[in-house]
Coordinates of C-alpha atoms and ligand atoms in Angstrom, one line a residue:
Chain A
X13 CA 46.4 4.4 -0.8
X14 CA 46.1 0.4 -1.4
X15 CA 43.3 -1.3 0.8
X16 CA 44.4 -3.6 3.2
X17 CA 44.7 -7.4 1.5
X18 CA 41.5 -8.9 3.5
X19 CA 39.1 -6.1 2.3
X20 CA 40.7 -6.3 -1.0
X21 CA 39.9 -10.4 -1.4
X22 CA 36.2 -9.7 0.2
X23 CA 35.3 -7.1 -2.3
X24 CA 36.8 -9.5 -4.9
X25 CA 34.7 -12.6 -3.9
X26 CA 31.4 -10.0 -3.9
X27 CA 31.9 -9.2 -7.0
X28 CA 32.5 -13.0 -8.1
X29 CA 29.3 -13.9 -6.2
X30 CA 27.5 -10.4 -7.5
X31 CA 28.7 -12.1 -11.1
X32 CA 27.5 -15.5 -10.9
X33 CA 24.2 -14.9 -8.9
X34 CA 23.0 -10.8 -9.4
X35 CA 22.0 -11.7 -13.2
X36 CA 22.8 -8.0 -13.8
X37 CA 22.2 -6.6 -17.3
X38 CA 26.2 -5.4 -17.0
X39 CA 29.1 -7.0 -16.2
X40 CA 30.2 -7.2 -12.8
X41 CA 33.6 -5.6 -13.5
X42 CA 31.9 -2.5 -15.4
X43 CA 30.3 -1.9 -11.9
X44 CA 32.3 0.4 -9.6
X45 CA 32.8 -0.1 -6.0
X46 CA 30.2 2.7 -5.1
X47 CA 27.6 2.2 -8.4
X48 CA 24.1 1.6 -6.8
X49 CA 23.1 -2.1 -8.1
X50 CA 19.8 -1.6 -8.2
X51 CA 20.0 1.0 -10.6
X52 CA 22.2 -1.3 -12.1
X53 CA 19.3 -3.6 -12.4
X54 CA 19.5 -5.5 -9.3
X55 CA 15.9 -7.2 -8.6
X56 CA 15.1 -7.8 -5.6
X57 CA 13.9 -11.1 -6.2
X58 CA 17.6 -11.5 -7.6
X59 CA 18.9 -9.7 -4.2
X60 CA 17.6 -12.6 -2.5
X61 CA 19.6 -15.2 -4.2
X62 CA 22.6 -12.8 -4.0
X63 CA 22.4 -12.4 0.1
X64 CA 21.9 -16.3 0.6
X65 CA 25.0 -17.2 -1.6
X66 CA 27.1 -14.3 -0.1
X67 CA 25.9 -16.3 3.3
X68 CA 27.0 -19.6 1.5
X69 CA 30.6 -18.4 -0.2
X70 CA 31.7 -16.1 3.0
X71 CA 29.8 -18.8 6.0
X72 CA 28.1 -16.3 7.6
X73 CA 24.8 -15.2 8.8
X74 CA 23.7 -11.7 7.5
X75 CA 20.8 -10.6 11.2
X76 CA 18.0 -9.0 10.1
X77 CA 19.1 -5.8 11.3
X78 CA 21.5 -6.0 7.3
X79 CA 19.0 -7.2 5.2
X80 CA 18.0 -4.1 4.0
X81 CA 18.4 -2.4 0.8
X82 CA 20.7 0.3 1.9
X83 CA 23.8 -3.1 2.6
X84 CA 22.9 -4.4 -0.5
X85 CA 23.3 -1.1 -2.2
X86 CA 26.7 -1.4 -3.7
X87 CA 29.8 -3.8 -3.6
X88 CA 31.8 -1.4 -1.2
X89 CA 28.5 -1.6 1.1
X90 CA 28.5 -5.8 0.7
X91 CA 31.9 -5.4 1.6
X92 CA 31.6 -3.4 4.4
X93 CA 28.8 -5.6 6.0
X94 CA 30.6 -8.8 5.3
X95 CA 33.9 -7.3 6.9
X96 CA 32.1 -6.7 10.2
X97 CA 30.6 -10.0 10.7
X98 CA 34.1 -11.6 10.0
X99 CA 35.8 -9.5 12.0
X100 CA 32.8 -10.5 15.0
Chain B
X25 CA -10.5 9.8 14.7
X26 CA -10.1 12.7 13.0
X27 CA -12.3 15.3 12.9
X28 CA -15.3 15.5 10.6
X29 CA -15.4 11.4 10.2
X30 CA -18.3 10.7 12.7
X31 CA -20.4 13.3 9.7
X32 CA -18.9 12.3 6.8
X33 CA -19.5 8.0 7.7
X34 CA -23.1 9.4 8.9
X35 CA -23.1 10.9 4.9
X36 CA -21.5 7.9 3.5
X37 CA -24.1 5.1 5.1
X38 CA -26.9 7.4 3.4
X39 CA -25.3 7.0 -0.1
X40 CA -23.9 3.8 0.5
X41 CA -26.6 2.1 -1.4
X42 CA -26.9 4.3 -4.5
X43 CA -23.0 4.5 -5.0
X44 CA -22.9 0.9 -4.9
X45 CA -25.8 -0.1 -7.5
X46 CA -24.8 2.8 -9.6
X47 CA -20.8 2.6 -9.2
X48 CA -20.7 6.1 -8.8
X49 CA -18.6 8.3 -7.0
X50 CA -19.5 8.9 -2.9
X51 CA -19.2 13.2 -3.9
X52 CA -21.3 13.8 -0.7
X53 CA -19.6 11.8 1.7
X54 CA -16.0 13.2 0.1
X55 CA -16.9 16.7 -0.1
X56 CA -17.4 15.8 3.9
X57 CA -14.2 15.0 3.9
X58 CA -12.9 18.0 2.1
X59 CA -14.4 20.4 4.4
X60 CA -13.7 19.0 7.6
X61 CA -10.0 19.3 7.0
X62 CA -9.7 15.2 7.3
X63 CA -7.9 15.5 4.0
X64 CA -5.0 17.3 5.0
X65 CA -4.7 15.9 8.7
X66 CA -1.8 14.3 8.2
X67 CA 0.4 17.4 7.2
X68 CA 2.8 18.3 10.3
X69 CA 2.3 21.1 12.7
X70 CA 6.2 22.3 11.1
X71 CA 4.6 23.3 7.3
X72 CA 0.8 24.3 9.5
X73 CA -0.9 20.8 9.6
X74 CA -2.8 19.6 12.4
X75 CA 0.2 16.6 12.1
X76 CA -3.1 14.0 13.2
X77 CA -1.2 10.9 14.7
X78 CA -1.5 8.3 12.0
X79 CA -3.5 5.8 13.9
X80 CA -6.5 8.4 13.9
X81 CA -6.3 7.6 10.0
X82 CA -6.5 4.1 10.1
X83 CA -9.1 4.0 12.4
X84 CA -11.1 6.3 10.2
X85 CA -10.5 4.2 7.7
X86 CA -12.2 1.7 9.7
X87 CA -14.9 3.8 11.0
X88 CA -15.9 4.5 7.0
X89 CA -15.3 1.4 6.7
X90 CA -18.6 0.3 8.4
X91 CA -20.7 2.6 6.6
X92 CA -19.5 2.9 3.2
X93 CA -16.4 1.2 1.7
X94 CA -16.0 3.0 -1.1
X95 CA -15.6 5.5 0.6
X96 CA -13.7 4.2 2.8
X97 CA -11.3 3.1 0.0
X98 CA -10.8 6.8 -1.6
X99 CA -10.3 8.1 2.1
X100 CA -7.3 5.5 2.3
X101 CA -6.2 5.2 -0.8
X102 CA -5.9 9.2 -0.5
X103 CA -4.2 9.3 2.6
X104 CA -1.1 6.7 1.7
X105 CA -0.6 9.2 -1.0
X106 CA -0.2 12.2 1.8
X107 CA 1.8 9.9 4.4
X108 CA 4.1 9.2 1.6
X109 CA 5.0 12.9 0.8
X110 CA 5.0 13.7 4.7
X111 CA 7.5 11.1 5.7
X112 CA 9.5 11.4 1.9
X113 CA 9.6 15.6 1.0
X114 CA 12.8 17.3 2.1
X115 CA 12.9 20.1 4.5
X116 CA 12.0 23.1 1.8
X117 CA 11.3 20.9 -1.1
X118 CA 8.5 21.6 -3.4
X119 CA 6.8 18.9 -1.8
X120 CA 6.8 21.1 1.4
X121 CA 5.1 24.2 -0.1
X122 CA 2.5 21.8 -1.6
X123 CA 1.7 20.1 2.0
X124 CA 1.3 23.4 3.3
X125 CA -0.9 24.5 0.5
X126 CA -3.3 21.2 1.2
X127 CA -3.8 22.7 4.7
X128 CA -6.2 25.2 3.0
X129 CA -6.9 24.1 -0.1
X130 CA -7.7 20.1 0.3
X131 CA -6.8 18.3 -3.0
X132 CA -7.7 14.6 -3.2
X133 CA -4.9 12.8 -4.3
X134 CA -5.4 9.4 -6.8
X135 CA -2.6 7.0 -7.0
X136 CA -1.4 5.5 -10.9
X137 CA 1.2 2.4 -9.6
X138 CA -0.2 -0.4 -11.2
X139 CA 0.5 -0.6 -14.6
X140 CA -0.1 -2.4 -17.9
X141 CA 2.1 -5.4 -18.7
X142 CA 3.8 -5.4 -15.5
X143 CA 0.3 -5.5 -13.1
X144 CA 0.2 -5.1 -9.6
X145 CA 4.4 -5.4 -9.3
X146 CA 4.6 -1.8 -8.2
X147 CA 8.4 -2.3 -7.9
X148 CA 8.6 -2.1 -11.4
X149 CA 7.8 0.7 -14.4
X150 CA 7.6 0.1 -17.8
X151 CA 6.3 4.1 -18.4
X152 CA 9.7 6.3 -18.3
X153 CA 10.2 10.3 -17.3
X154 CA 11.5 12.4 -20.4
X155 CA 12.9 15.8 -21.1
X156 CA 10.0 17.8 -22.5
X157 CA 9.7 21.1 -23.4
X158 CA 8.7 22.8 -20.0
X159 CA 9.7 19.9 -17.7
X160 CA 9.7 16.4 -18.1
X161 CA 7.0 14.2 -19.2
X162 CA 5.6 10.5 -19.4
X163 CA 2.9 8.2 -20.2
X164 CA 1.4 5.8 -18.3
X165 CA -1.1 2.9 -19.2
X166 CA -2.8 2.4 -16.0
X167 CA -5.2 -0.5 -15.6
X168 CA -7.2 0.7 -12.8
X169 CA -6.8 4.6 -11.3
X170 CA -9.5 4.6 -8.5
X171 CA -11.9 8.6 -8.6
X172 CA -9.2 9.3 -11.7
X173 CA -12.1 11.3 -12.3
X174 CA -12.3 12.7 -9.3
X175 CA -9.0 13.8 -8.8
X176 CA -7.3 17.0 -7.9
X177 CA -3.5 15.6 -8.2
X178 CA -1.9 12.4 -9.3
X179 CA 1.1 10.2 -7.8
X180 CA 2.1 8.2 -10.3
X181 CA 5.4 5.9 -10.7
X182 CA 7.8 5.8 -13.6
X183 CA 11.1 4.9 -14.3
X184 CA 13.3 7.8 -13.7
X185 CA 14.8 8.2 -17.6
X186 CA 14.1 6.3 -20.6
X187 CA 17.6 4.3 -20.1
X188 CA 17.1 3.5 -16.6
X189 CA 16.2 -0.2 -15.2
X190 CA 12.8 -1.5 -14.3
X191 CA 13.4 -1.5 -11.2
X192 CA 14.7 2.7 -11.3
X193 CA 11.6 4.3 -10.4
X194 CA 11.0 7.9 -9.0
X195 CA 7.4 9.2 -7.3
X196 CA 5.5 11.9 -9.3
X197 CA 3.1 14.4 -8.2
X198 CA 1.1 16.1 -11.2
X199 CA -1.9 18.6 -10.5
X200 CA -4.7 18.5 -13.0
X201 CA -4.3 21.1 -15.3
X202 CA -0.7 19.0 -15.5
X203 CA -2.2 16.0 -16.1
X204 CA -4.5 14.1 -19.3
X205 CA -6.8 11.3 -18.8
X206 CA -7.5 9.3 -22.0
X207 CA -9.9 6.3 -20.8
X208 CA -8.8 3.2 -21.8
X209 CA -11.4 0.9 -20.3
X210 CA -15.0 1.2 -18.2
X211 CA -15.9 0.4 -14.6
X212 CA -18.7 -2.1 -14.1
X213 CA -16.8 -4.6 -11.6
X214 CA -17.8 -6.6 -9.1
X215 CA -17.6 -4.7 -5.7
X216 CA -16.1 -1.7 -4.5
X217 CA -17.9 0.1 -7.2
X218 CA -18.5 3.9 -5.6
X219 CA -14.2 3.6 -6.3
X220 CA -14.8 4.6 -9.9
X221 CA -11.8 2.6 -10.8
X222 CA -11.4 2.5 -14.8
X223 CA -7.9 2.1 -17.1
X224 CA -6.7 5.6 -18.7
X225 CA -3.5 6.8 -20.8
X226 CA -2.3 9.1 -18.4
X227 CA 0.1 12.0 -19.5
X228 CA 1.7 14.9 -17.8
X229 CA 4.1 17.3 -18.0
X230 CA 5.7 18.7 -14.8
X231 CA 8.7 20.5 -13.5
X232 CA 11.3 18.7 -11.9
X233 CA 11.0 19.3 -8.7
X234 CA 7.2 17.3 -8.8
X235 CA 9.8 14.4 -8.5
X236 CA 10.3 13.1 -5.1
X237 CA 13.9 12.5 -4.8
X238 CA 13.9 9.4 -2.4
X239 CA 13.8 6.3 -4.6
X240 CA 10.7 4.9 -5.0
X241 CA 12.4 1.7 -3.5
X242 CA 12.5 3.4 -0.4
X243 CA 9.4 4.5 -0.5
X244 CA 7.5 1.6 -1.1
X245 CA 9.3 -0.1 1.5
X246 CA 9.0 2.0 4.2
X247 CA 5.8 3.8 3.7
X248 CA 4.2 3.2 0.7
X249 CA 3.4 -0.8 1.3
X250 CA 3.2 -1.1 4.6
X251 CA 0.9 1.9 5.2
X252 CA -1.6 0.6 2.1
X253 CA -2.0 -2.3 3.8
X254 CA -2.6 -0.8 7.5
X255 CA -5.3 1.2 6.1
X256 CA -6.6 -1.2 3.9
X257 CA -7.1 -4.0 6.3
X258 CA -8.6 -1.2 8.5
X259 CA -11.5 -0.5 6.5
X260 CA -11.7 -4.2 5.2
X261 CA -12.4 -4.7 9.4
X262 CA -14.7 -1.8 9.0
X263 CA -16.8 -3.8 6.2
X264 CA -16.5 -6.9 8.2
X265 CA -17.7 -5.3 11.2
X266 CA -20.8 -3.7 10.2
X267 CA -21.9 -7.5 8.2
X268 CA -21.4 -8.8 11.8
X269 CA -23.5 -5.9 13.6
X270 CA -26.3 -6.5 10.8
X271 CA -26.3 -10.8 11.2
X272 CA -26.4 -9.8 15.1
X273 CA -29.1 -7.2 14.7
X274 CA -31.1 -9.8 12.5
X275 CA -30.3 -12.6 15.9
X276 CA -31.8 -10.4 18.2
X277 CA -34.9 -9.8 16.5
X278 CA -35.3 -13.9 15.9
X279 CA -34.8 -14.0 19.4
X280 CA -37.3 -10.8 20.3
X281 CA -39.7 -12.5 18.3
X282 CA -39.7 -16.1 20.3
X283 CA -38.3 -15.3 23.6
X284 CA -37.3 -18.0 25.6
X285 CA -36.9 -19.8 22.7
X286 CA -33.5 -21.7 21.3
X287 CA -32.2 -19.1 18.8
X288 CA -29.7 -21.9 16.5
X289 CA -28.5 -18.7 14.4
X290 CA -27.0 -16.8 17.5
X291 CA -24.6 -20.3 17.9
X292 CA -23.6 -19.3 14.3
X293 CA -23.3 -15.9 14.9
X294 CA -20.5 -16.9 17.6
X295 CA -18.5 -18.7 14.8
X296 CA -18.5 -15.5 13.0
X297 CA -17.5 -13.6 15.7
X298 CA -14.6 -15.4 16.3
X299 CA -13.3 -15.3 12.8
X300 CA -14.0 -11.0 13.0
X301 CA -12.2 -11.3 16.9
X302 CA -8.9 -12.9 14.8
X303 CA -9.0 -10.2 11.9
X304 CA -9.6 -7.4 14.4
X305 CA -6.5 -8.1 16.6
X306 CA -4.1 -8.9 13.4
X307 CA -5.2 -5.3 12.6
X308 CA -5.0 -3.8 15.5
X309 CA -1.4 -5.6 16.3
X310 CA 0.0 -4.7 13.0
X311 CA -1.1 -0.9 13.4
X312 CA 0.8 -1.0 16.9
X313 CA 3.7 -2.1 15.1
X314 CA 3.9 0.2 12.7
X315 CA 3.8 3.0 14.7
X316 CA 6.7 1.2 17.1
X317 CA 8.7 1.4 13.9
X318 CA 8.3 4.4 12.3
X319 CA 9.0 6.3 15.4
X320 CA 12.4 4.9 15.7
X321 CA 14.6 7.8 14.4
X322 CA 15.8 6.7 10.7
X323 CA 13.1 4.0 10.9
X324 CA 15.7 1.4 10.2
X325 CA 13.2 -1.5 11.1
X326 CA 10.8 -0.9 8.3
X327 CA 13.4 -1.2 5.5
X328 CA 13.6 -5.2 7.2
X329 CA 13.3 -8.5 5.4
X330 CA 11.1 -8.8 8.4
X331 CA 9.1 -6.2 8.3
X332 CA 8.4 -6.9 4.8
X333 CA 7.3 -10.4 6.0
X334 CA 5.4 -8.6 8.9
X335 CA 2.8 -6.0 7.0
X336 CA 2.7 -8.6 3.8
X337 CA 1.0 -11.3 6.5
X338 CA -1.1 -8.2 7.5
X339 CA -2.4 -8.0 4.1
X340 CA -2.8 -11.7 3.4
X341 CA -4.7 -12.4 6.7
X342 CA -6.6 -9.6 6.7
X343 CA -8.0 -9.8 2.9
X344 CA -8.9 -13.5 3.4
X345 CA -10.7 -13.0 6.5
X346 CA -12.9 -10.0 6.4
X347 CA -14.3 -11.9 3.2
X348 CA -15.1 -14.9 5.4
X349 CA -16.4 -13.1 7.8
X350 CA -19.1 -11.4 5.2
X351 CA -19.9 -14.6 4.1
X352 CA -20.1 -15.9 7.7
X353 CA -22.7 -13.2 8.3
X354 CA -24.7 -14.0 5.2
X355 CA -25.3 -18.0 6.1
X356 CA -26.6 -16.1 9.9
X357 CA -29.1 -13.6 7.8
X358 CA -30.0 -16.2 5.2
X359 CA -32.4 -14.9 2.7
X360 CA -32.6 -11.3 4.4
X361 CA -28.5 -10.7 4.4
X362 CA -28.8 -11.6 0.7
X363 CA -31.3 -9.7 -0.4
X364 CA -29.9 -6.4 -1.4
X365 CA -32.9 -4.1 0.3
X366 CA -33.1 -5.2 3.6
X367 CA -31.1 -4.0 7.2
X368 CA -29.7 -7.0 6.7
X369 CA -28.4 -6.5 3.5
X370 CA -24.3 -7.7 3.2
X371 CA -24.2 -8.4 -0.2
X372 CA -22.4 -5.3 -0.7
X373 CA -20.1 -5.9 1.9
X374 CA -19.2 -9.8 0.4
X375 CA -18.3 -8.2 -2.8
X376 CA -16.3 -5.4 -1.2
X377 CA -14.4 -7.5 0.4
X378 CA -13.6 -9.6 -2.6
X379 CA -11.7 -6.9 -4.0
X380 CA -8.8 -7.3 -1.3
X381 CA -7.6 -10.5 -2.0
X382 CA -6.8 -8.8 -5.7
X383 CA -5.6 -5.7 -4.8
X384 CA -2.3 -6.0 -5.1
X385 CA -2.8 -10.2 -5.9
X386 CA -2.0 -12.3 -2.4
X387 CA -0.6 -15.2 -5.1
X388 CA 2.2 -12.2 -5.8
X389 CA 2.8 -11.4 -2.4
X390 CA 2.9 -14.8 -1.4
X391 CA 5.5 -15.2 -4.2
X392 CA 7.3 -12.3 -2.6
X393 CA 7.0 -13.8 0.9
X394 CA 9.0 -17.2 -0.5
X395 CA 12.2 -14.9 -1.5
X396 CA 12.1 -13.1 2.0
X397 CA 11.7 -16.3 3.9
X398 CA 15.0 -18.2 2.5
X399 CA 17.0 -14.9 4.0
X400 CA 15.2 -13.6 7.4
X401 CA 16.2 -14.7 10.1
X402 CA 13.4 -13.9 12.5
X403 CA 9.9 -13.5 11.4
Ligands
LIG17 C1 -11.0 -1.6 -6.2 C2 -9.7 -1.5 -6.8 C3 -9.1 -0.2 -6.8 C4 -7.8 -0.1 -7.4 N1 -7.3 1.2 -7.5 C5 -6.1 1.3 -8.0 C6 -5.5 2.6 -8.1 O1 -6.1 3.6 -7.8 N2 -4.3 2.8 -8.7 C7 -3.6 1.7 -9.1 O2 -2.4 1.9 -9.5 N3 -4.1 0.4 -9.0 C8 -5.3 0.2 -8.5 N4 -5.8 -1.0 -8.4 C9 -5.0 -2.1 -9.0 C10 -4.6 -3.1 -8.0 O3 -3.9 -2.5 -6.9 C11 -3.7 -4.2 -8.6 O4 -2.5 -3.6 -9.0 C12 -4.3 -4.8 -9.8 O5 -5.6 -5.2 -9.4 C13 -3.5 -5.9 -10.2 O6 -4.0 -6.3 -11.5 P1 -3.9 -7.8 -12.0 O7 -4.7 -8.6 -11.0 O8 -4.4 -7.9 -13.4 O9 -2.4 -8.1 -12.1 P2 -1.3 -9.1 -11.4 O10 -0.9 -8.5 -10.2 O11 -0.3 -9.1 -12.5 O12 -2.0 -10.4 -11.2 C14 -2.6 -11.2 -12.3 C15 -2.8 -12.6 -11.9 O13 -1.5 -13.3 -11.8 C16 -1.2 -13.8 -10.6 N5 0.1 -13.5 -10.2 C17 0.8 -12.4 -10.4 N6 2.0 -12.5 -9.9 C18 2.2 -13.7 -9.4 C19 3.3 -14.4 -8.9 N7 4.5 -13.8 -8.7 N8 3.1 -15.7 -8.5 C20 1.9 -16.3 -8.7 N9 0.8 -15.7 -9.3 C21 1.0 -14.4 -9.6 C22 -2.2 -13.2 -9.6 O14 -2.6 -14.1 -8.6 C23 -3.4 -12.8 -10.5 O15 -4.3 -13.9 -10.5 C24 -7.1 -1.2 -7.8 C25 -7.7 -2.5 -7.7 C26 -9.0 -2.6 -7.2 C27 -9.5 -4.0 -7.1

């Protein structure tokens, strides 16, 4: 079953942004949609820099109510998050 | 407050000079402690606790506090150890069986977080967990591990494997007979010196299930940080409080000894009760908080940028005012407050104080503070 194409291009530009501002020992694309990044080695001083460029690339506002480890878990959580406030 | 306090502060304020010159351990005050059931008070009624509310701990904390820090300090520092495994065990996890032992057996419970090379960033290990025979093992170099000595078990953070990231940590509990101490340093410091807070090598070997299997993330987030620094600033307010009662106690009997006289040190004595008014309602606002948000089922408030922000003000607030209020207290004494054998003695209590600005250093959480601000919304 194929995701529909919206989803599909948000979890793409996570993982671009996730790339460019998670400084991750991996490489983004090694990291599967579930992997937990901060196993991966996501700081959280580098989770900071991730959430205020996923504001800047997607022009939203994450609340404080998603600004909490458990959204910034994983790219398929990102995702999920970012889809809702779009879709608001 | 818990049962058993009102003795064991009574205990503590009789020591509270001799543990201090000598920087040795409070062990009358503490056994106190231990045989009031105070100890275990936090374990839930469900594994045969008394489940004590956690405010009655942080307002021990405070009570001690104002007879003995030190005390004070192992009291807290203990507890955040048992409120971690009470709101992190899972139902019929070894962690339960071991609450339910501390219900008649108290253990005192010593925290190793801090670490060589990486300092007071608890959010990251360099020390790893290993397959060993018998369990798993690890060893920790530990800068400062308050009562090591004293000790009955040891909660310790570690990476969880020898590949994982910094930032991969688990939670591990290891009894004694689990656990070696090999000193790596001696404890002449300062203030807070009844702590008995010296660097060690610490080893262990335990079974698996002495890991707790939330990550340590989660823990330190949502229990772990905000609860050290509720009962820290607690018995920081303790300290601060009984400085103020002694410059007060040393105002009235200027004024008993002139009456009807102007009394210029009580108009001082007002300054310093202002600054000890601000600390005591930060406290008492952020313990009110807390409590708000862990009763919320899931608690999904504490794991907030803005809770973060909310308990780390606590701590910077809280450690830079109960010093100033000390010190307030000493310019009302004068020569008396800083003499170190007089009832109004507060050298002691300046120096305790002085430890809270470094425990856990306010520059760091200040450097922590600037991330979470660029990304909350409301604070
Ligand atoms: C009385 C007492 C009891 C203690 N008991 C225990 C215990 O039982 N168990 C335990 O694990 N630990 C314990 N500690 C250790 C304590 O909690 C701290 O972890 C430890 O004091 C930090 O050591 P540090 O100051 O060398 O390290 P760091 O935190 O590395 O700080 C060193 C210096 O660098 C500065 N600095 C650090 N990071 C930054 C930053 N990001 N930005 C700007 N400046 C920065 C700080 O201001 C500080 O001046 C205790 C400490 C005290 C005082």
């Amino acid at each position: 079953m194929s995701m529909p194409v919206q989803e599909q291009d948000i979890e793409q530009t996570v993982r671009e942004v996730l790339a460019a501002h998670g400084r991750l020992p991996v490489s983004a694309d090694q990291i599967s949609a579930s992997d937990d990044l901060y196993r991966a080695g996501l700081t959280s001083h580098a989770s900071v820099g991730l959430m205020l460029a996923l504001e800047d690339a997607f022009d939203i506002e994450f609340p404080d109510r998603m600004l909490t480890r458990s959204v910034f878990e994983s790219v398929s959580s990102i995702a999920a998050a970012v889809s809702e406030l779009l879709a608001a | 407050m818990l049962p058993g306090i009102a003795e064991a502060a009574k205990v503590a304020a009789d020591h509270a000079a001799e543990v201090d010159k000598d920087a040795r351990f409070p062990v009358e005050a503490v056994q106190v402690l231990r045989e009031s059931g105070a100890l275990a008070a936090l374990v839930p009624v469900s594994l045969g606790g008394a489940g004590a509310p956690f405010e009655s701990v942080a307002r021990s904390c405070f009570e001690l506090g104002r007879h003995c820090g030190a005390t004070a300090m192992v009291f807290a520092m203990h507890q955040i150890q048992v409120a971690t495994l009470v709101r992190h065990h899972e139902e019929g996890d070894w962690f339960a069986g071991y609450l339910s032992r501390l219900v008649d057996s108290p253990r005192l419970i010593a925290s190793v977080t801090s670490e060589v090379g990486t300092g007071g960033d608890m959010g990251r290990s360099i020390a790893a967990l290993s397959q060993a025979e018998g369990g798993l093992c690890f060893e920790k170099k530990a800068p400062t591990v308050s009562y090591a000595a004293h000790a009955d078990d040891y909660l310790t953070t570690v990476r969880r494997a020898a590949d994982a990231e910094a930032g991969d940590q688990v939670a591990v509990l290891s009894s004694r007979d689990q656990t070696t101490l090999e000193p790596s340093g001696t404890w002449d410091p300062l203030g807070m010196r009844g702590t008995c807070s010296p660097g060690f090598t610490v080893r262990a070997t335990v079974s698996p299930d002495q890991v707790l299997a939330a990550p340590f993330a989660t823990i330190a987030s949502e229990s772990m940080v905000p609860i050290s620094h509720i009962v820290w600033s607690h018995l920081w307010l303790g300290i601060a409080t009984d400085a103020f009662d002694r410059a007060r106690a040393f105002v009235k009997a200027l004024a008993a000894q002139k009456p009807g006289e102007p009394v210029p040190a009580a108009a001082r004595l007002s300054h310093v009760l202002s600054d000890l008014s601000l600390l005591r309602g930060e406290v008492g606002s952020a313990l009110r908080d807390f409590v708000e948000m862990s009763e919320e089922p899931g608690r999904p408030r504490l794991s907030t940028m803005a809770a973060a922000l909310r308990f780390n003000s606590l701590k910077l607030a809280a450690s830079e005012q109960a010093p100033k209020v000390c010190q307030g207290a000493l310019g009302v004494a004068g020569i008396v407050g800083f003499k170190n054998d007089t009832p109004f003695s507060v050298g002691r209590h300046l120096r305790d104080t002085m430890s809270a600005c470094l425990m856990v250093a306010n520059e760091r959480i200040h450097e922590t503070n600037a991330g979470l601000l660029l990304v909350a919304k409301e604070v």
